[in-house]
């Protein structure tokens, strides 16, 4: 068959005057992503025929195209940026036939699928196409692809029906064959639809509907916020997958019956189940579901070709307390509520709601539910199912059509469920999911979970939903398999028993290396026995608790094991902890005795008997020689002073009580039995393969339970413990060296410690196996570690389930999960009713098995709360409730989603802080990031990598690229280091308040409160490109600068016809203040030239004079960075706000400005300064003050060229100044605008000025609609200043001058810029980075401020000098370090953190 | 087509015919006091019935939830009849 190709030659076309809102919406989606195939409607069939059908069909199609303009429409961009609808007079058919007989089935399907996804060019009709693939002599596969912007499924069904009808007309009646369809389908009504919609939207009825819809949805949650398998990209790719599902005939009949009984429809009943499903998936009760309506409400659109579909949003309530019957009744009401608004186009509704912009998700709803029933025969309906009845056959004009299912419309939203079809008496459907965040396995689990939800609810419609099980049998089996650790028989033994056995096997082998000394197994066992003997002698009995405050070292290990050997339980008391806390632990645990060292005797809690290790071990060694090296040779310490039988300790006996921070502010003890410890050690031995050849570098403090693994795992495997002292463990470089020198093959540490190593330049160690746990392992750290070590395991577990409960290898590039349960361990992810959640659903992680603690020491209520039995998922099991959120992915990986209490809700959004942290941590130059909520605002604390200085603004911008706006931290606070707990985990409670870090906002975040503030806030967000601003945010603190201020003033003028001088923005820099000015019609008292840049009580101001142009915005950055305590005021040119006031001589300016200045400060000493020309004015002002007998204690000129004849440009005419003016306009934007003076000179006058405006607008530094008069006033002031400078040639003056010289400025005016001839006093020159312009903008302005600071003493009585080193912003230098240095000793520290007890 | 000489019984007959056809009932057997949902009518069927009403009763721009608000043949007949009277009155008023 010949290939027909379309010709792109444009045919004559006419514009359709109207276009529907839905079409406009789809056009914008397509414009943003021209490769998007999510809106392709596809019909596909396998055809068997005897020949001739294709040619005949082509004829029918050609007729249809000729007859119906709907088949010839296309969309072109209109003059206002939106689309216009055009109908082309003639359009070639887009029909291609392809030879596919050589292709296998999979290849063919891939080919067809790829072809069906080839994007349309919406400007080039036809927006539909037909493809035929020849698969056999009489076999074809047909696809019809249409773009949804021009068609809907109804249209597709109409076309199929019509084509079929025409094909079946016999040739004998050909005389009427061209027209009989004309009355049947209507190819022009789409015009009337769009026109009607436009008219309708102007009507009072539409306004009332819109108001009702807005009221219905205004307070809806902003997004469904589904947990995914992959991080959500900032913008959707419109790629997706499909998973088919089916309901049993019984469930389907139950749904139909329930619908009848509740006077609703099956659609509503299934929608109710979908809402339950989504509620569980999102953790929300209030759930929005998009649902399409046909839009063909009027008779005349019934047979029309076009796109009439509109989506309405049902606001469902996922109420687990209700019965399904009640939920169906509720869903009916909610669906009707939504349907009432169906004539409001969805895009219009979105616009009306003015939702915060979140380009990563579809607006308003992220999950859809479609009930498709087409005006087709039921057989043809099968062709649209993903899993049709494959026996379906339809005969058309002698050919046989069979279904050829093809996935389509994937990637429109996060989730779509489409139903309406049936097979074998049961409903069938397809669940479409975005592959941006879900894997195919997860998609299948979601489909299975939805089907199971319907089956369960429909079977028991009169029981509360929360009492019904979740998931299906297959899912339950998978969850069981994933959550059950290997079964391992445990010996009836304890750790001392295992040690004895090992010492018997290898008495001479090295067990322990500490402080350069090696201890054999024999010696260690001897020491253990000596300790045990001494304890028994001191009256310690089985079950007693013994407090062990001891420094790290071999004696500590012997002490811990000795306590166990004696049948008692130890309580680690880290001497580094505050004494109060240690005292509390000793008392709470009811310790009978303290086992300590001589050196610590005075520091241990009082009131208890004390046994000194030196006495015990020294005595033993000195005595019968039993515990020294000799003991080993004597055979497992048989000769040790042991006065009795080994204590009859059983696995159920208490081994240790470990204290973790409690939420009440007092630590709580976790009571771990021997059996749990043995289980952990043997399980981890199996998991890691740790052998007698291995050596573990032990770095963790014993007060952190994971130390137990480091100290004991080697001993039960016959390997070596290399005990690292705490000083080395806390020093990255030293630790790196120790790793290299010690021969360690294993090391366990928290992510914080690994990060510390990385920062110290550690390059990894190919022989080192790594266990990383205790905190969330960030992906970027995993990516760093994995390729640099022998193996990387992520381990997870709370103290309450004994050190670790899961372990898993981490490979680069695969993401981080927490691994699989270790031996004899059970994992459950449960919902709030204790039911297992389906794979892919989030829930709380519960842990059962042999690792469980006995409970909390002496805290029965707390124990009962956290260690629970009788949950529906596992009634017989005792489970520990971790407080961690987790989720199984579809392929059985367990993802940790953070602490339940670490998930915050901010302004209606659910935010996982770890997700924000991950993004910041991945940023270049960032070593660590912690995000917390403070004052209703996200605050990020970041620690830079060595040598890097990531800028807060850049980090925010980076976060904004990959996170939705509500997850972008409002404030980024750089810290030198993060506060850590004793266990080397981040201590969130000790993060300094932003104000202590010097970066506080002047006031808490507050949303706009009235129309004026809302409008102002919108202007700001648009100008500053921010997601949101608070009404107390200062314009210049959130990124504004002078030219944006001009644009803001222009916007305010356009909005309210209120004239606000830009200088007012400096004085009223917040939305709240500005709104007041606007409300008062712009009247503002006392518009003097003095502008307060920073207030401060008591001190004399630093006065800064304006540069060329007269504005003082340039000082905003500088003022922010000058040391606190002194006010900073700026003098701007009076000509800026009114015409004709520009001064034309420096002398007159100085005289006039001094008048204002003396009103503020009547007498000296004065501090004056300025940048550029401002320095010259300051010089003249200082000269005059000195002449008047006043003292000037600071005169600073920032890259000001001295007013001497040599510095006067040769041709500083208007054109030259205009050229400079243009250049300076661009500076704050970091752009260059070089317009040669010659060019301007040639244009002359107004034309030159307009040229500047146009060029500046083109460069994006002025708005298109810039207020010409305002900019002209700027230029006039600039011009006046230029003339003043050229005519100012002062005599040398008796002043001192501090000159800041911008070292990167290419123009050379000599080392002192000419000042050496003018300054009779001291001339101090400081070089600062930047060129003449950039010196006043970030980052250089902070350095300039730092250079001025030492010369700007604080007010009397304020001793602190905040100057500090140049190059770093001095803010925060005052208080933050104090906060950092003291925390450990602080007696109130024990309230510590809730995060300390459970490790993730 | 609109026929202004219709009686309320004509309207009822039109409805019975349309709904019985969608629901697969013989017109004589359709219970007129039972909710449409009992006959398994869904929104698609409602749309068809609505279109039928539009055509035969001379009404346009019917409320989108008409069949839900008047969910039986009897109730819908009353509602439509009231609407048609209103329509006539409005037309007459415009005619003045």
PDB file of C-alpha atoms in Angstrom, chain A residues 520-749:
ATOM      1  CA  UNK A 520      44.320 -11.298  74.310  1.00  0.00           C
ATOM      2  CA  UNK A 521      41.029 -13.096  74.740  1.00  0.00           C
ATOM      3  CA  UNK A 522      42.520 -14.825  77.709  1.00  0.00           C
ATOM      4  CA  UNK A 523      43.577 -11.629  79.371  1.00  0.00           C
ATOM      5  CA  UNK A 524      40.247 -10.014  78.671  1.00  0.00           C
ATOM      6  CA  UNK A 525      38.372 -12.917  80.143  1.00  0.00           C
ATOM      7  CA  UNK A 526      40.607 -12.844  83.169  1.00  0.00           C
ATOM      8  CA  UNK A 527      39.869  -9.194  83.706  1.00  0.00           C
ATOM      9  CA  UNK A 528      36.160  -9.808  83.216  1.00  0.00           C
ATOM     10  CA  UNK A 529      36.246 -12.500  85.846  1.00  0.00           C
ATOM     11  CA  UNK A 530      38.185 -10.305  88.188  1.00  0.00           C
ATOM     12  CA  UNK A 531      35.575  -7.590  87.853  1.00  0.00           C
ATOM     13  CA  UNK A 532      32.789 -10.066  88.338  1.00  0.00           C
ATOM     14  CA  UNK A 533      34.482 -11.493  91.381  1.00  0.00           C
ATOM     15  CA  UNK A 534      34.961  -8.095  92.932  1.00  0.00           C
ATOM     16  CA  UNK A 535      31.356  -7.226  92.273  1.00  0.00           C
ATOM     17  CA  UNK A 536      30.117 -10.416  93.842  1.00  0.00           C
ATOM     18  CA  UNK A 537      32.380  -9.754  96.775  1.00  0.00           C
ATOM     19  CA  UNK A 538      30.860  -6.307  97.080  1.00  0.00           C
ATOM     20  CA  UNK A 539      27.444  -7.904  97.361  1.00  0.00           C
ATOM     21  CA  UNK A 540      26.211  -7.468  93.816  1.00  0.00           C
ATOM     22  CA  UNK A 541      23.708 -10.150  92.936  1.00  0.00           C
ATOM     23  CA  UNK A 542      21.862 -11.333  89.884  1.00  0.00           C
ATOM     24  CA  UNK A 543      19.508  -8.671  88.565  1.00  0.00           C
ATOM     25  CA  UNK A 544      21.239  -5.772  90.329  1.00  0.00           C
ATOM     26  CA  UNK A 545      22.176  -2.671  88.387  1.00  0.00           C
ATOM     27  CA  UNK A 546      25.718  -1.360  88.387  1.00  0.00           C
ATOM     28  CA  UNK A 547      26.521   2.126  87.163  1.00  0.00           C
ATOM     29  CA  UNK A 548      29.659   2.301  85.039  1.00  0.00           C
ATOM     30  CA  UNK A 549      31.146   5.762  84.724  1.00  0.00           C
ATOM     31  CA  UNK A 550      34.420   5.050  82.962  1.00  0.00           C
ATOM     32  CA  UNK A 551      36.565   6.560  80.242  1.00  0.00           C
ATOM     33  CA  UNK A 552      37.058   4.724  77.027  1.00  0.00           C
ATOM     34  CA  UNK A 553      39.686   2.034  77.284  1.00  0.00           C
ATOM     35  CA  UNK A 554      40.186  -1.648  77.773  1.00  0.00           C
ATOM     36  CA  UNK A 555      39.199  -1.473  81.462  1.00  0.00           C
ATOM     37  CA  UNK A 556      35.830  -0.092  80.413  1.00  0.00           C
ATOM     38  CA  UNK A 557      35.166  -3.113  78.206  1.00  0.00           C
ATOM     39  CA  UNK A 558      36.219  -5.438  81.001  1.00  0.00           C
ATOM     40  CA  UNK A 559      33.983  -3.563  83.388  1.00  0.00           C
ATOM     41  CA  UNK A 560      30.876  -3.839  81.212  1.00  0.00           C
ATOM     42  CA  UNK A 561      31.427  -7.510  80.543  1.00  0.00           C
ATOM     43  CA  UNK A 562      32.349  -8.097  84.162  1.00  0.00           C
ATOM     44  CA  UNK A 563      29.025  -6.715  85.302  1.00  0.00           C
ATOM     45  CA  UNK A 564      27.274  -9.116  82.945  1.00  0.00           C
ATOM     46  CA  UNK A 565      29.459 -11.986  84.095  1.00  0.00           C
ATOM     47  CA  UNK A 566      28.418 -11.227  87.639  1.00  0.00           C
ATOM     48  CA  UNK A 567      24.785 -11.617  86.620  1.00  0.00           C
ATOM     49  CA  UNK A 568      24.034  -7.934  87.034  1.00  0.00           C
ATOM     50  CA  UNK A 569      23.074  -5.315  84.474  1.00  0.00           C
ATOM     51  CA  UNK A 570      25.180  -2.318  83.633  1.00  0.00           C
ATOM     52  CA  UNK A 571      24.101   1.279  83.271  1.00  0.00           C
ATOM     53  CA  UNK A 572      26.604   3.203  81.117  1.00  0.00           C
ATOM     54  CA  UNK A 573      27.303   6.595  82.631  1.00  0.00           C
ATOM     55  CA  UNK A 574      29.354   8.624  80.161  1.00  0.00           C
ATOM     56  CA  UNK A 575      31.575  10.925  82.250  1.00  0.00           C
ATOM     57  CA  UNK A 576      31.164  13.546  79.537  1.00  0.00           C
ATOM     58  CA  UNK A 577      27.497  13.980  80.439  1.00  0.00           C
ATOM     59  CA  UNK A 578      26.395  16.583  82.985  1.00  0.00           C
ATOM     60  CA  UNK A 579      26.682  15.407  86.567  1.00  0.00           C
ATOM     61  CA  UNK A 580      23.003  16.050  87.238  1.00  0.00           C
ATOM     62  CA  UNK A 581      22.025  13.776  84.442  1.00  0.00           C
ATOM     63  CA  UNK A 582      24.390  11.038  85.575  1.00  0.00           C
ATOM     64  CA  UNK A 583      23.087  11.342  89.103  1.00  0.00           C
ATOM     65  CA  UNK A 584      19.556  10.994  87.859  1.00  0.00           C
ATOM     66  CA  UNK A 585      20.389   7.862  85.889  1.00  0.00           C
ATOM     67  CA  UNK A 586      22.177   6.237  88.801  1.00  0.00           C
ATOM     68  CA  UNK A 587      19.270   6.956  91.075  1.00  0.00           C
ATOM     69  CA  UNK A 588      16.491   6.081  88.642  1.00  0.00           C
ATOM     70  CA  UNK A 589      18.056   2.757  87.755  1.00  0.00           C
ATOM     71  CA  UNK A 590      18.457   1.905  91.432  1.00  0.00           C
ATOM     72  CA  UNK A 591      22.127   1.179  90.871  1.00  0.00           C
ATOM     73  CA  UNK A 592      23.615  -0.743  93.755  1.00  0.00           C
ATOM     74  CA  UNK A 593      27.138   0.297  93.073  1.00  0.00           C
ATOM     75  CA  UNK A 594      29.290   2.388  90.814  1.00  0.00           C
ATOM     76  CA  UNK A 595      32.177   0.830  88.992  1.00  0.00           C
ATOM     77  CA  UNK A 596      34.562   3.587  88.032  1.00  0.00           C
ATOM     78  CA  UNK A 597      38.122   4.792  87.752  1.00  0.00           C
ATOM     79  CA  UNK A 598      40.315   6.523  90.266  1.00  0.00           C
ATOM     80  CA  UNK A 599      40.473   9.624  88.118  1.00  0.00           C
ATOM     81  CA  UNK A 600      36.712   9.923  88.045  1.00  0.00           C
ATOM     82  CA  UNK A 601      36.044   9.223  91.696  1.00  0.00           C
ATOM     83  CA  UNK A 602      35.330  12.831  92.512  1.00  0.00           C
ATOM     84  CA  UNK A 603      33.060  13.301  89.517  1.00  0.00           C
ATOM     85  CA  UNK A 604      30.736  10.343  89.944  1.00  0.00           C
ATOM     86  CA  UNK A 605      27.342  10.727  91.529  1.00  0.00           C
ATOM     87  CA  UNK A 606      27.521  10.574  95.277  1.00  0.00           C
ATOM     88  CA  UNK A 607      25.600   8.458  97.716  1.00  0.00           C
ATOM     89  CA  UNK A 608      26.538   5.071  96.255  1.00  0.00           C
ATOM     90  CA  UNK A 609      29.274   2.582  97.030  1.00  0.00           C
ATOM     91  CA  UNK A 610      32.143   2.919  94.595  1.00  0.00           C
ATOM     92  CA  UNK A 611      34.420   0.209  93.286  1.00  0.00           C
ATOM     93  CA  UNK A 612      37.533   1.320  91.453  1.00  0.00           C
ATOM     94  CA  UNK A 613      38.610  -0.570  88.371  1.00  0.00           C
ATOM     95  CA  UNK A 614      42.278   0.051  89.129  1.00  0.00           C
ATOM     96  CA  UNK A 615      41.889  -1.757  92.414  1.00  0.00           C
ATOM     97  CA  UNK A 616      40.008  -4.636  90.892  1.00  0.00           C
ATOM     98  CA  UNK A 617      42.183  -5.158  87.852  1.00  0.00           C
ATOM     99  CA  UNK A 618      45.463  -3.979  89.373  1.00  0.00           C
ATOM    100  CA  UNK A 619      44.877  -6.207  92.384  1.00  0.00           C
ATOM    101  CA  UNK A 620      44.050  -9.152  90.232  1.00  0.00           C
ATOM    102  CA  UNK A 621      47.085  -8.567  88.102  1.00  0.00           C
ATOM    103  CA  UNK A 622      49.361  -8.047  91.051  1.00  0.00           C
ATOM    104  CA  UNK A 623      47.879 -10.905  93.009  1.00  0.00           C
ATOM    105  CA  UNK A 624      48.048 -14.432  91.794  1.00  0.00           C
ATOM    106  CA  UNK A 625      49.123 -13.265  88.345  1.00  0.00           C
ATOM    107  CA  UNK A 626      45.878 -14.635  87.167  1.00  0.00           C
ATOM    108  CA  UNK A 627      44.605 -11.910  84.895  1.00  0.00           C
ATOM    109  CA  UNK A 628      47.704 -10.814  83.042  1.00  0.00           C
ATOM    110  CA  UNK A 629      48.987 -12.377  79.885  1.00  0.00           C
ATOM    111  CA  UNK A 630      49.668 -15.389  82.038  1.00  0.00           C
ATOM    112  CA  UNK A 631      45.995 -15.938  82.521  1.00  0.00           C
ATOM    113  CA  UNK A 632      45.590 -16.554  78.839  1.00  0.00           C
ATOM    114  CA  UNK A 633      48.167 -19.239  78.826  1.00  0.00           C
ATOM    115  CA  UNK A 634      46.690 -20.637  82.000  1.00  0.00           C
ATOM    116  CA  UNK A 635      43.607 -21.399  79.984  1.00  0.00           C
ATOM    117  CA  UNK A 636      40.718 -19.021  79.859  1.00  0.00           C
ATOM    118  CA  UNK A 637      41.318 -17.449  83.194  1.00  0.00           C
ATOM    119  CA  UNK A 638      40.581 -20.519  85.145  1.00  0.00           C
ATOM    120  CA  UNK A 639      42.836 -19.201  87.885  1.00  0.00           C
ATOM    121  CA  UNK A 640      40.976 -15.928  88.294  1.00  0.00           C
ATOM    122  CA  UNK A 641      39.808 -15.007  91.771  1.00  0.00           C
ATOM    123  CA  UNK A 642      36.321 -16.237  91.234  1.00  0.00           C
ATOM    124  CA  UNK A 643      34.625 -17.271  94.354  1.00  0.00           C
ATOM    125  CA  UNK A 644      31.616 -19.030  93.080  1.00  0.00           C
ATOM    126  CA  UNK A 645      29.584 -20.517  90.322  1.00  0.00           C
ATOM    127  CA  UNK A 646      28.961 -18.420  87.268  1.00  0.00           C
ATOM    128  CA  UNK A 647      25.773 -16.548  87.971  1.00  0.00           C
ATOM    129  CA  UNK A 648      22.833 -18.554  86.576  1.00  0.00           C
ATOM    130  CA  UNK A 649      21.934 -15.852  84.088  1.00  0.00           C
ATOM    131  CA  UNK A 650      19.308 -16.641  81.447  1.00  0.00           C
ATOM    132  CA  UNK A 651      18.507 -14.898  78.168  1.00  0.00           C
ATOM    133  CA  UNK A 652      15.508 -13.271  79.812  1.00  0.00           C
ATOM    134  CA  UNK A 653      17.685 -11.551  82.425  1.00  0.00           C
ATOM    135  CA  UNK A 654      18.440  -7.887  82.237  1.00  0.00           C
ATOM    136  CA  UNK A 655      21.752  -7.072  80.515  1.00  0.00           C
ATOM    137  CA  UNK A 656      21.821  -3.313  80.523  1.00  0.00           C
ATOM    138  CA  UNK A 657      19.720  -0.241  81.122  1.00  0.00           C
ATOM    139  CA  UNK A 658      20.471   2.455  78.613  1.00  0.00           C
ATOM    140  CA  UNK A 659      19.199   5.963  79.140  1.00  0.00           C
ATOM    141  CA  UNK A 660      17.868   8.005  76.291  1.00  0.00           C
ATOM    142  CA  UNK A 661      16.319  11.418  76.313  1.00  0.00           C
ATOM    143  CA  UNK A 662      12.678  11.455  77.152  1.00  0.00           C
ATOM    144  CA  UNK A 663      10.065  13.833  75.965  1.00  0.00           C
ATOM    145  CA  UNK A 664       9.254  14.762  79.558  1.00  0.00           C
ATOM    146  CA  UNK A 665      12.694  16.257  79.952  1.00  0.00           C
ATOM    147  CA  UNK A 666      14.018  13.381  82.034  1.00  0.00           C
ATOM    148  CA  UNK A 667      15.899  10.537  80.462  1.00  0.00           C
ATOM    149  CA  UNK A 668      14.224   7.167  80.413  1.00  0.00           C
ATOM    150  CA  UNK A 669      15.990   3.858  80.778  1.00  0.00           C
ATOM    151  CA  UNK A 670      15.568   1.137  78.167  1.00  0.00           C
ATOM    152  CA  UNK A 671      15.881  -2.299  79.719  1.00  0.00           C
ATOM    153  CA  UNK A 672      17.567  -4.775  77.380  1.00  0.00           C
ATOM    154  CA  UNK A 673      17.687  -8.490  78.172  1.00  0.00           C
ATOM    155  CA  UNK A 674      20.590 -10.785  77.373  1.00  0.00           C
ATOM    156  CA  UNK A 675      18.636 -12.661  74.731  1.00  0.00           C
ATOM    157  CA  UNK A 676      18.040  -9.499  72.726  1.00  0.00           C
ATOM    158  CA  UNK A 677      21.702  -8.577  72.826  1.00  0.00           C
ATOM    159  CA  UNK A 678      22.817 -12.059  71.794  1.00  0.00           C
ATOM    160  CA  UNK A 679      20.280 -12.047  68.990  1.00  0.00           C
ATOM    161  CA  UNK A 680      21.581  -8.740  67.682  1.00  0.00           C
ATOM    162  CA  UNK A 681      25.204  -9.844  67.836  1.00  0.00           C
ATOM    163  CA  UNK A 682      24.695 -13.176  66.122  1.00  0.00           C
ATOM    164  CA  UNK A 683      22.303 -11.710  63.575  1.00  0.00           C
ATOM    165  CA  UNK A 684      24.759  -8.990  62.670  1.00  0.00           C
ATOM    166  CA  UNK A 685      27.566 -11.522  62.554  1.00  0.00           C
ATOM    167  CA  UNK A 686      25.546 -13.433  59.988  1.00  0.00           C
ATOM    168  CA  UNK A 687      24.573 -10.301  58.124  1.00  0.00           C
ATOM    169  CA  UNK A 688      28.022  -8.760  57.917  1.00  0.00           C
ATOM    170  CA  UNK A 689      30.077 -11.912  57.747  1.00  0.00           C
ATOM    171  CA  UNK A 690      32.348 -10.440  60.414  1.00  0.00           C
ATOM    172  CA  UNK A 691      35.066 -13.038  61.017  1.00  0.00           C
ATOM    173  CA  UNK A 692      38.100 -13.748  63.171  1.00  0.00           C
ATOM    174  CA  UNK A 693      40.172 -11.870  60.604  1.00  0.00           C
ATOM    175  CA  UNK A 694      38.213  -8.705  61.000  1.00  0.00           C
ATOM    176  CA  UNK A 695      38.888  -5.691  63.169  1.00  0.00           C
ATOM    177  CA  UNK A 696      36.318  -3.143  64.247  1.00  0.00           C
ATOM    178  CA  UNK A 697      37.343   0.420  64.920  1.00  0.00           C
ATOM    179  CA  UNK A 698      35.071   1.353  67.830  1.00  0.00           C
ATOM    180  CA  UNK A 699      34.383   5.070  67.942  1.00  0.00           C
ATOM    181  CA  UNK A 700      31.022   5.431  69.637  1.00  0.00           C
ATOM    182  CA  UNK A 701      30.472   6.536  73.207  1.00  0.00           C
ATOM    183  CA  UNK A 702      29.116   3.772  75.443  1.00  0.00           C
ATOM    184  CA  UNK A 703      26.143   5.856  76.425  1.00  0.00           C
ATOM    185  CA  UNK A 704      24.884   5.328  72.889  1.00  0.00           C
ATOM    186  CA  UNK A 705      23.609   1.766  72.681  1.00  0.00           C
ATOM    187  CA  UNK A 706      25.100   1.108  69.254  1.00  0.00           C
ATOM    188  CA  UNK A 707      28.510   1.040  70.950  1.00  0.00           C
ATOM    189  CA  UNK A 708      27.501  -2.430  72.073  1.00  0.00           C
ATOM    190  CA  UNK A 709      27.816  -3.676  68.507  1.00  0.00           C
ATOM    191  CA  UNK A 710      31.301  -2.231  68.140  1.00  0.00           C
ATOM    192  CA  UNK A 711      32.543  -3.680  71.418  1.00  0.00           C
ATOM    193  CA  UNK A 712      30.911  -7.110  71.308  1.00  0.00           C
ATOM    194  CA  UNK A 713      30.426  -8.158  67.688  1.00  0.00           C
ATOM    195  CA  UNK A 714      34.173  -8.735  67.218  1.00  0.00           C
ATOM    196  CA  UNK A 715      34.306 -10.724  70.451  1.00  0.00           C
ATOM    197  CA  UNK A 716      31.588 -13.174  69.431  1.00  0.00           C
ATOM    198  CA  UNK A 717      33.326 -13.633  66.070  1.00  0.00           C
ATOM    199  CA  UNK A 718      36.845 -14.069  67.403  1.00  0.00           C
ATOM    200  CA  UNK A 719      37.962 -10.793  65.818  1.00  0.00           C
ATOM    201  CA  UNK A 720      39.484  -7.658  67.236  1.00  0.00           C
ATOM    202  CA  UNK A 721      38.069  -4.493  68.802  1.00  0.00           C
ATOM    203  CA  UNK A 722      40.222  -1.458  68.067  1.00  0.00           C
ATOM    204  CA  UNK A 723      39.153   1.023  70.684  1.00  0.00           C
ATOM    205  CA  UNK A 724      39.405   4.584  69.483  1.00  0.00           C
ATOM    206  CA  UNK A 725      39.775   7.287  72.111  1.00  0.00           C
ATOM    207  CA  UNK A 726      37.144   9.990  72.119  1.00  0.00           C
ATOM    208  CA  UNK A 727      39.535  12.785  71.120  1.00  0.00           C
ATOM    209  CA  UNK A 728      40.470  10.952  67.930  1.00  0.00           C
ATOM    210  CA  UNK A 729      36.883   9.958  67.275  1.00  0.00           C
ATOM    211  CA  UNK A 730      35.860  13.595  67.356  1.00  0.00           C
ATOM    212  CA  UNK A 731      38.605  14.815  65.033  1.00  0.00           C
ATOM    213  CA  UNK A 732      38.043  14.088  61.356  1.00  0.00           C
ATOM    214  CA  UNK A 733      41.666  14.207  60.278  1.00  0.00           C
ATOM    215  CA  UNK A 734      42.900  12.182  63.226  1.00  0.00           C
ATOM    216  CA  UNK A 735      40.176   9.621  62.722  1.00  0.00           C
ATOM    217  CA  UNK A 736      40.986   9.324  59.033  1.00  0.00           C
ATOM    218  CA  UNK A 737      44.591   8.634  59.943  1.00  0.00           C
ATOM    219  CA  UNK A 738      43.506   6.072  62.527  1.00  0.00           C
ATOM    220  CA  UNK A 739      41.369   4.258  59.981  1.00  0.00           C
ATOM    221  CA  UNK A 740      44.336   4.041  57.655  1.00  0.00           C
ATOM    222  CA  UNK A 741      46.871   2.995  60.325  1.00  0.00           C
ATOM    223  CA  UNK A 742      44.841   0.691  62.498  1.00  0.00           C
ATOM    224  CA  UNK A 743      44.136  -2.037  59.986  1.00  0.00           C
ATOM    225  CA  UNK A 744      40.439  -1.768  60.739  1.00  0.00           C
ATOM    226  CA  UNK A 745      38.166  -3.651  58.358  1.00  0.00           C
ATOM    227  CA  UNK A 746      34.934  -2.371  59.866  1.00  0.00           C
ATOM    228  CA  UNK A 747      33.699   0.828  61.355  1.00  0.00           C
ATOM    229  CA  UNK A 748      30.271   1.902  62.514  1.00  0.00           C
ATOM    230  CA  UNK A 749      29.262   5.537  62.881  1.00  0.00           C
TER     231      UNK A 749
END
